[in-house]
Structures are given as structure tokens and as C-alpha cells.
CSV table of C-alpha atoms in Angstrom, one decimal:
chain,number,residue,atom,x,y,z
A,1,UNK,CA,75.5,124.9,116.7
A,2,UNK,CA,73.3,122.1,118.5
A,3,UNK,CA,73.6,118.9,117.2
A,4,UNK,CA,77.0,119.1,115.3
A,5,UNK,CA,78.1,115.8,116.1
A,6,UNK,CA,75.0,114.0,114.8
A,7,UNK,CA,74.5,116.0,111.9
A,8,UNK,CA,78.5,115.3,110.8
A,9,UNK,CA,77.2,111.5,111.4
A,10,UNK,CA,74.4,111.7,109.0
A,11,UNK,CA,76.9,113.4,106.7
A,12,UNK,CA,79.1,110.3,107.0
A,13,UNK,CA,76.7,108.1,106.7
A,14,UNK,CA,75.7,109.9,103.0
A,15,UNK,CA,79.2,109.5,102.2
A,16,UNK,CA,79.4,105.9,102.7
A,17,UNK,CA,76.2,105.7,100.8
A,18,UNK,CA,78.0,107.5,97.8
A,19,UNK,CA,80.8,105.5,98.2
A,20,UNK,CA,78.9,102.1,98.2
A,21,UNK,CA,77.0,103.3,95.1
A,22,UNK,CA,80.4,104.9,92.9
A,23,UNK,CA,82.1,101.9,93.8
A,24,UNK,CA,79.4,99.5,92.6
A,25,UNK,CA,79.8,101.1,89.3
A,26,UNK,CA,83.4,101.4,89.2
A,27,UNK,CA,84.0,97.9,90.1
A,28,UNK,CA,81.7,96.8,87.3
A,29,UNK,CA,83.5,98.9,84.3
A,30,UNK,CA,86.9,98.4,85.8
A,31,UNK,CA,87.1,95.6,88.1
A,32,UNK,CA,86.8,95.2,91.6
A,33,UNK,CA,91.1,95.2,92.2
A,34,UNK,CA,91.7,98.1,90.3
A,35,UNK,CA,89.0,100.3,91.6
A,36,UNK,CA,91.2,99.1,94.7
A,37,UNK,CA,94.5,100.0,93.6
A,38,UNK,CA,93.2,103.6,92.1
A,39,UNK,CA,91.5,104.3,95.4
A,40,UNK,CA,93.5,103.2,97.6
A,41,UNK,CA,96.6,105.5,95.9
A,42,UNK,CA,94.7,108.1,95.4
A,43,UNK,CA,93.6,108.0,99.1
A,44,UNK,CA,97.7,107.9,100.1
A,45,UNK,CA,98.3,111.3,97.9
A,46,UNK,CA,95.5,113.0,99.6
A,47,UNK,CA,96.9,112.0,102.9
A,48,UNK,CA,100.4,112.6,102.2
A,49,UNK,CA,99.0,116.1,101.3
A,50,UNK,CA,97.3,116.8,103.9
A,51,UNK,CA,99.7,115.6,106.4
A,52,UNK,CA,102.4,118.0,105.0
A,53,UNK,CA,100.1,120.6,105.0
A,54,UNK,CA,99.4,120.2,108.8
A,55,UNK,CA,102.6,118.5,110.5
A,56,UNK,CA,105.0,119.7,108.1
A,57,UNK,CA,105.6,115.8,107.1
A,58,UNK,CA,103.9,114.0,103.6
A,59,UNK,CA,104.7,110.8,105.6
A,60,UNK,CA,103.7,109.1,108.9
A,61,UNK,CA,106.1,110.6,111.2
A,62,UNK,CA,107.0,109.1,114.2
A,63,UNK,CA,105.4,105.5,113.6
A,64,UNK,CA,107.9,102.9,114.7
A,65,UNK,CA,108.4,99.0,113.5
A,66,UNK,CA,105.5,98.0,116.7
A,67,UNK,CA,103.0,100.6,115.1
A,68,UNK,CA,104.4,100.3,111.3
A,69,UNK,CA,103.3,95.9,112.1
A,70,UNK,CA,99.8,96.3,113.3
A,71,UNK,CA,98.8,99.0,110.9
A,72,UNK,CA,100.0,96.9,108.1
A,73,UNK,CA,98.7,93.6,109.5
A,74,UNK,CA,95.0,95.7,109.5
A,75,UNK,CA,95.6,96.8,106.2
A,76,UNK,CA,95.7,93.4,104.6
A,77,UNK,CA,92.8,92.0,107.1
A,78,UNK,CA,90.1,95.1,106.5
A,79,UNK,CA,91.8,96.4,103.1
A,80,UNK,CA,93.0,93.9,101.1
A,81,UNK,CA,91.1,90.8,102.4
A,82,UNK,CA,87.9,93.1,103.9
A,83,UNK,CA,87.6,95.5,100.4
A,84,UNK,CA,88.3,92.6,98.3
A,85,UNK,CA,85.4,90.8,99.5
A,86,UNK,CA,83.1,94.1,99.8
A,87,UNK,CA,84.0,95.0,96.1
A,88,UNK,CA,83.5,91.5,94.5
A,89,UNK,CA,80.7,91.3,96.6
A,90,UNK,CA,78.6,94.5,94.7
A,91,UNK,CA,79.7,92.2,91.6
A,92,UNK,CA,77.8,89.6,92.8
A,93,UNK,CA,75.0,90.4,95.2
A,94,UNK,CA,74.8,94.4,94.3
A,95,UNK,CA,75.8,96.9,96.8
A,96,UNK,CA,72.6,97.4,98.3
A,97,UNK,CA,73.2,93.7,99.8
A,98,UNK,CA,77.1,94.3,100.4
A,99,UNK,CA,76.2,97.4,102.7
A,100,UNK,CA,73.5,95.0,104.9
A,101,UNK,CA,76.6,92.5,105.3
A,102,UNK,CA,78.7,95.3,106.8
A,103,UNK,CA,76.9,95.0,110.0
A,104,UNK,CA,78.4,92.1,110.7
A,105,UNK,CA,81.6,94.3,111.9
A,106,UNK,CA,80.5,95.9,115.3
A,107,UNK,CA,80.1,92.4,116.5
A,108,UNK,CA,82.6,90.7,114.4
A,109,UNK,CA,85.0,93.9,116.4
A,110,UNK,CA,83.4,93.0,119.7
A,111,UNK,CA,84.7,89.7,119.3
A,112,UNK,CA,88.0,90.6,117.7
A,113,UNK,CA,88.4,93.0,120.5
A,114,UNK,CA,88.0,90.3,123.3
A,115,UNK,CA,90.0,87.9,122.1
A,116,UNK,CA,93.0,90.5,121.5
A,117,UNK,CA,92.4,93.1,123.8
A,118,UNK,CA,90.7,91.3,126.3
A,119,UNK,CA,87.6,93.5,125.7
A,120,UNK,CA,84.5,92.5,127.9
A,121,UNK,CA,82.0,90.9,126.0
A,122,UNK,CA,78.5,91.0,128.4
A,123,UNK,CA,75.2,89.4,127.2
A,124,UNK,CA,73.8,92.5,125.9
A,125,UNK,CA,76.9,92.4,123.3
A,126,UNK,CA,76.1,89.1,122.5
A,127,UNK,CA,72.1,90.2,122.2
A,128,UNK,CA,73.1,93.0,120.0
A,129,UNK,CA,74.9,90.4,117.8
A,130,UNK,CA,72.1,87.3,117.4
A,131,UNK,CA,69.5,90.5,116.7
A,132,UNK,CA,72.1,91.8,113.8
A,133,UNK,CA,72.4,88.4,112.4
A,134,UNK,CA,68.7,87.8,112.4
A,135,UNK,CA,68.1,91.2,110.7
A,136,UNK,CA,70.6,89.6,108.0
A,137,UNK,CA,68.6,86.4,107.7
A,138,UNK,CA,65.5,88.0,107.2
A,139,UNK,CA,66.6,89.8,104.3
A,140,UNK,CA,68.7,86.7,102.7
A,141,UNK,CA,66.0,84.0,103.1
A,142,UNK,CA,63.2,82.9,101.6
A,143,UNK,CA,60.4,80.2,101.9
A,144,UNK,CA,60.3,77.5,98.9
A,145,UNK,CA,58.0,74.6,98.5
A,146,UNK,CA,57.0,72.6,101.6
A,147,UNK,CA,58.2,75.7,103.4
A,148,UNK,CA,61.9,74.7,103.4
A,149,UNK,CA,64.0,77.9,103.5
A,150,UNK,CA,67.1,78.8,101.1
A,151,UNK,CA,69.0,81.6,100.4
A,152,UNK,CA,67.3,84.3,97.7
A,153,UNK,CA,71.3,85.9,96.9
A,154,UNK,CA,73.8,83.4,95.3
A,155,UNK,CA,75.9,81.7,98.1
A,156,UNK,CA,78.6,83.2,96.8
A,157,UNK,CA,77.9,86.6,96.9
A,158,UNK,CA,76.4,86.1,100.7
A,159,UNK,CA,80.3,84.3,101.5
A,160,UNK,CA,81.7,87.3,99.9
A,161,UNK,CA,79.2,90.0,102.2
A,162,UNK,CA,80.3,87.8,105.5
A,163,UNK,CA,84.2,88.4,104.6
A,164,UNK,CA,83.6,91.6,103.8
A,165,UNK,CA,82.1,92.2,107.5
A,166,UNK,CA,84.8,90.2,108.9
A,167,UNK,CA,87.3,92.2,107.2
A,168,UNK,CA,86.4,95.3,108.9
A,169,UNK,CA,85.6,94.5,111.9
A,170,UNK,CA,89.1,92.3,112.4
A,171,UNK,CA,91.0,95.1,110.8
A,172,UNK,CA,89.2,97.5,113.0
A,173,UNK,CA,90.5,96.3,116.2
A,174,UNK,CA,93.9,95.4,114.6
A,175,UNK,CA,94.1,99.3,113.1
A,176,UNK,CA,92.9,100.2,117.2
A,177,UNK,CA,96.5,98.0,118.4
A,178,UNK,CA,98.6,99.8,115.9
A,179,UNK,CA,97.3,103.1,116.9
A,180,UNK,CA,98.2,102.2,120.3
A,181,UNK,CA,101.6,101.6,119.4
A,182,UNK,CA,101.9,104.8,117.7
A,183,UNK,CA,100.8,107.1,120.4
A,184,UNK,CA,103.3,105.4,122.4
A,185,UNK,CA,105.9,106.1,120.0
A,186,UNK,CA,105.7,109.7,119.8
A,187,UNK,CA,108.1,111.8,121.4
A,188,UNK,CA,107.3,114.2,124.9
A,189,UNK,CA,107.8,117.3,122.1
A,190,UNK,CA,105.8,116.6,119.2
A,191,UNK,CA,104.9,118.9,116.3
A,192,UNK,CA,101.9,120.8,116.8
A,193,UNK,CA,98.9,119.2,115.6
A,194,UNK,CA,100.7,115.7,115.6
A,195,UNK,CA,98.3,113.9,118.1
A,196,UNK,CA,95.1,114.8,116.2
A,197,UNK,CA,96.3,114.2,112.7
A,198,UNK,CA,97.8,110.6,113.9
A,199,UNK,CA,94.5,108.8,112.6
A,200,UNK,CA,95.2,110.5,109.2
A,201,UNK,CA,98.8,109.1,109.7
A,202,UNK,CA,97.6,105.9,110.4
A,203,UNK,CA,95.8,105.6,107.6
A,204,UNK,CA,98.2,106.7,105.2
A,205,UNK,CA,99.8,103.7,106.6
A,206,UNK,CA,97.2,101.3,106.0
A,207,UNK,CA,96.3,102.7,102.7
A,208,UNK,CA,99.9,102.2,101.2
A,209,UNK,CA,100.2,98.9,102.5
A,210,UNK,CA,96.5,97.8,101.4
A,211,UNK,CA,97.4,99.4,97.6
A,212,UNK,CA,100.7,97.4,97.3
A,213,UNK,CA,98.5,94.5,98.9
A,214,UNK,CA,96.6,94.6,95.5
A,215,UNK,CA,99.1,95.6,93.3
A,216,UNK,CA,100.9,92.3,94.4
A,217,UNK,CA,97.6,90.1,94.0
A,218,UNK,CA,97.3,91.9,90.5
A,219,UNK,CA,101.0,90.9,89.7
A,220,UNK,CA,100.4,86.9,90.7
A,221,UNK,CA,97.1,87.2,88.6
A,222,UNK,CA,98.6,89.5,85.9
A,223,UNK,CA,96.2,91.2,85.8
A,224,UNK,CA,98.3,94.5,85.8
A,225,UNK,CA,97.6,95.2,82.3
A,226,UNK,CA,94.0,96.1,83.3
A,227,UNK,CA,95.0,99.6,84.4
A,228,UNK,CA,96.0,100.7,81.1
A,229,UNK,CA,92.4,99.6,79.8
A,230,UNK,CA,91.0,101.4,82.7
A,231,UNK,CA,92.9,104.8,82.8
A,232,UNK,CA,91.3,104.5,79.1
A,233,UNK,CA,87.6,104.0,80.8
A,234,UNK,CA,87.1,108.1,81.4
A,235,UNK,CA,83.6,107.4,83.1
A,236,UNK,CA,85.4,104.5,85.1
A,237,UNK,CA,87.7,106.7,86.5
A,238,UNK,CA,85.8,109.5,87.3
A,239,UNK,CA,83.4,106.6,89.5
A,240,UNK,CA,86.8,105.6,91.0
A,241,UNK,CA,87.9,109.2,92.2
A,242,UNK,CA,84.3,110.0,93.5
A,243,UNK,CA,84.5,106.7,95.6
A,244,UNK,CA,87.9,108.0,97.1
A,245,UNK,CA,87.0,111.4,97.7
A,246,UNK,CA,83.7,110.5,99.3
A,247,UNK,CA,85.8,107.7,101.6
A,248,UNK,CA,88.8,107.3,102.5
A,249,UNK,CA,89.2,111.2,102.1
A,250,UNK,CA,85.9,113.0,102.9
A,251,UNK,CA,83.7,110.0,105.1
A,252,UNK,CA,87.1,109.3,107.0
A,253,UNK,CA,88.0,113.1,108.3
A,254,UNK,CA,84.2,113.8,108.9
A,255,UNK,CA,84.0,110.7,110.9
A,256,UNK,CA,86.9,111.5,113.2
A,257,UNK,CA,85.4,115.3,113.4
A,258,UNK,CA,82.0,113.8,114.4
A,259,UNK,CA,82.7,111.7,117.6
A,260,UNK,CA,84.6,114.9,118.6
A,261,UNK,CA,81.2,117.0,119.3
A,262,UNK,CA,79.1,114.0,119.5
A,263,UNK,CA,78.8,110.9,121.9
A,264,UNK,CA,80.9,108.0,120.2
A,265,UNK,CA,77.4,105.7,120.7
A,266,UNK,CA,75.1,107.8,119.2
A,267,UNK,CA,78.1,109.1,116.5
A,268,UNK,CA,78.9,105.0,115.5
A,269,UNK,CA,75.3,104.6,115.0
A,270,UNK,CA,74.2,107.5,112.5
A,271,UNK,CA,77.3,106.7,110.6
A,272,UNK,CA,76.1,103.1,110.6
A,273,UNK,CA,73.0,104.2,108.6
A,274,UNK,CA,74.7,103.4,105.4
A,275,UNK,CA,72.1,100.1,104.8
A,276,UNK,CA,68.9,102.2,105.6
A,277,UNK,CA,70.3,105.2,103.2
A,278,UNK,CA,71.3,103.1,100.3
A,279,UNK,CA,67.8,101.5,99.6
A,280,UNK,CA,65.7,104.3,98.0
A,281,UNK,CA,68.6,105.7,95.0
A,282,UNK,CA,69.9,101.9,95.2
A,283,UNK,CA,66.3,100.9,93.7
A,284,UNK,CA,66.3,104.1,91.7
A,285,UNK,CA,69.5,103.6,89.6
A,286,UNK,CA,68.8,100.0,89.0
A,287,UNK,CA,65.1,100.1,88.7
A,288,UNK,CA,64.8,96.9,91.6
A,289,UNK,CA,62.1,96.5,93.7
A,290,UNK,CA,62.3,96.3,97.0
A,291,UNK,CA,60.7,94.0,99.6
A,292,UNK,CA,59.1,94.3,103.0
A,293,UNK,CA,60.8,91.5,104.1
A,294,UNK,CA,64.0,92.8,103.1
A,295,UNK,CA,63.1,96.5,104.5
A,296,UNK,CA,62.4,94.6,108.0
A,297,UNK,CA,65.9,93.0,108.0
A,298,UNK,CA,67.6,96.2,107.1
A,299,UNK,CA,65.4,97.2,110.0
A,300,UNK,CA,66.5,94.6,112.7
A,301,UNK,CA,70.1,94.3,111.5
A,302,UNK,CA,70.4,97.9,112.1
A,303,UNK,CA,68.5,97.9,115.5
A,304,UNK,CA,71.3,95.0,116.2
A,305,UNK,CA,74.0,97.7,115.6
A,306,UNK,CA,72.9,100.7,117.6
A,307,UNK,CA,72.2,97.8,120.6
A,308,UNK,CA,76.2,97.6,120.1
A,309,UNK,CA,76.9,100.9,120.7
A,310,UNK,CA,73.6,102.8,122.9
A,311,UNK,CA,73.3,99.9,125.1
């Protein structure tokens, strides 16, 4: 079939938009940590599942203390740290707004990636990054009296949208090291299957280590008593499961299936469409209007991203 690739990218790219919107509403009924927790477990059974349905193993055979390290390390960056901020941020700023902030992480990767990989960094990746942040601006600011500028989203939810894109773009190249280190752990004779279900490995990886993250953030705050209020919440947790089927579990194995028949570049930038996609049923649900201005810096930020990657 022509076009797989990029029509398994557009695919994603709905999925993420799902996700954004499920999670939006899950974070506000149950809270932005527990939606975490539930998705983020939930996300390790499927794994676990599907791992010992294809390598014979519910767990991430193979990985060693090198790759076991990084993995984690990227859990807590993008997961714990990254989702954190991306969660509260919907709380805050809507997700409509989160998603635009989540163009921040090709560039916030591009740098993460030269400082720890030694990745080359040329001017065009530096152009792709001042157009991505002007894109942002456009949509975040606004002309008051005397035509002084200021922000038109609370300050904090914008902080929260730039961790958010920090998050995932550190713990990107972080999860790319740990991966690394498990590929050079395997043995000569693996299992069949082995080497293409070691993302799905990895994750499982980051995905327990990111839900005990919480669960330990919950515990100092104790807040743990919220999840007997929210397995209580039946529309709650319906919103949670729909946000970890439709990510971690669906947008996740779609994504690795669509830079397999398409070019990475052009694959990274359909899936990056999430901003563009959420607009229209963002508007819908909540009954917001929506702004030229703000259409023009989805617009910009997104050209920023497929600069990162077609360029």
C-alpha cells in the first residue's frame, strides 16, 4: 500500500490528540498524579503482556545495570518531571496550550543530544529552533496599553508548558543512551523477535520506574488516599484508560511501526501534528474561541519542527 508510513504518522498524531484531550479531563476529575500512576501502570501490564506474548518474557529481558540506569534516569526526566509538568499544565493553561509547548522537545533534544552525545548542532538546527520559539510567542503574547507586551496564559501554566517540553525532549535523548546500552547487552543468540520488541522493553522500563516515581511523590505528599476516591470516579477512570490505551499503548507501537515504511523526517513530522489536530474538537468540547494570532503561532511553531527534521 503507498503511503503506509505517513498514513500510520497521521494515525499517531490522532492518537496523541486523544491522549492530550482524555488526559485533560482525567487530570481535572482525578488529578494530574494519579492519572499518572493509573496510566503509567496500566501502560506496564500492557507491555508486560505483550512482551510475553512475543519474546516469551513479561519482563525486560536482557537489560543490564548500564541500560536498567539510563532508562530509569529518562523515566524521571521525561515521565515524572516531563508528564508532571504536561499534566498540571492542561490544569492550568488547557491542553490545547500544553500540546503548542511540546514543540519545544525537538530542539530542547537537539541540544540534549549535543551536549551528551556530541550530536552536531549546524545553524539550520539552531534556525529550526528560534522559528519554533517564535511560533510559541506568537501564540502566548499579547499587546496591552502603550503597546507593551505580556503574556495572555498565566506565567505559571506557560513555566509548566516549557518543563513539560524540556522533559521530553531531555528524556528523549536520555531513553536513546539507555537503548544503546541495551542493544549492547544482548547476547550473539537472542530470542526471536528480541531486537524489534526492545523499544517495547524499554519502555516497560521507563514506565515502571516513572509510576513508582509518582507513587513516591504521592507518598511524601500523602496524597495516596486520592486513588481510592478516584477508582470511585467511574467516568475518571474510563478518561484514564482511554489516555493509556491511546498512548503509551496504541500511539507508542504505531509510532515505531511508522518510521519502519516511512522516512524518520517526514514520519517525526506527521506525528508532530498533535498542536494543529487538537485545535478544532479542543474548541468544540470547551466551547473557546480561537484566535488568528494563535492559529499563526501553531503555524510557525510547527513549521519550526518539520525544519528539525526535513531540513
Amino acid at each position: 500500500m503507498p503511503h503506509t508510513g505517513e498514513i500510520i504518522s497521521l494515525v499517531v498524531a490522532a492518537c496523541w490528540t486523544a491522549t492530550a484531550l482524555f488526559a485533560d479531563i482525567a487530570s481535572h476529575r482525578l488529578g494530574s498524579m494519579t492519572v499518572n500512576v493509573i496510566r503509567l501502570v496500566l501502560a506496564s501490564v500492557f507491555l508486560g503482556l505483550l512482551l510475553w506474548a512475543t519474546i516469551g518474557a513479561p519482563y525486560p529481558l536482557y537489560a543490564d545495570k548500564a541500560a536498567w540506569f539510563w532508562l530509569a534516569l529518562s523515566a524521571l526526566v521525561g515521565y515524572v518531571f516531563g508528564d508532571f509538568c504536561l499534566f498540571n499544565s492542561y490544569l492550568v493553561i488547557g491542553a490545547r496550550f500544553g500540546q503548542l509547548f511540546m514543540t519545544l522537545a525537538p530542539p530542547i533534544a537537539a541540544i540534549a543530544g549535543w551536549i551528551l552525545l556530541g550530536e552536531t548542532m549546524t545553524w539550520k538546527s539552531w534556525l529550526a529552533m528560534a522559528v519554533t520559539i517564535s511560533g510559541i510567542a506568537i501564540s502566548i503574547l499579547s499587546r496591552g496599553e502603550g503597546h507593551s507586551l505580556h503574556f495572555s496564559l498565566p506565567v505559571k501554566g506557560i513555566l509548566l508548558g516549557i518543563g513539560a517540553g524540556m522533559g521530553q525532549g531531555v528524556g528523549l535523548v536520555l531513553s536513546k543512551i539507555g537503548l544503546q546500552h541495551y542493544e549492547a547487552a544482548l547476547p550473539a543468540e537472542t530470542p526471536a523477535l528480541m531486537e524489534q520488541m526492545l523499544p517495547f522493553a524499554s519502555t516497560l522500563i521507563r514506565a515502571l520506574v516513572g509510576g513508582a516515581g509518582f507513587v513516591c511523590l504521592m507518598a511524601l505528599q500523602r496524597n495516596l488516599k486520592h486513588f481510592k476516591t478516584a477508582v470511585k470516579d467511574h467516568k475518571g477512570m474510563r478518561f484514564a484508560v482511554l489516555t493509556t490505551l491511546f498512548g503509551p499503548v496504541i500511539g507508542v507501537s504505531l509510532s515505531l511501526m511508522a518510521v519502519q515504511y516511512a522516512n524518520a523526517g517526514i514520519a517525526s513530522t506527521l506525528m508532530a501534528l498533535t498542536p494543529v489536530l487538537i485545535i478544532l474538537p479542543y474548541a468544540l468540547i470547551y466551547k473557546q474561541p480561537v484566535r488568528a494570532k494563535e492559529i499563526l503561532g501553531v503555524a510557525v511553531s510547527m513549521a519550526g519542527v518539520a525544519m528539525f527534521f526535513l531540513l
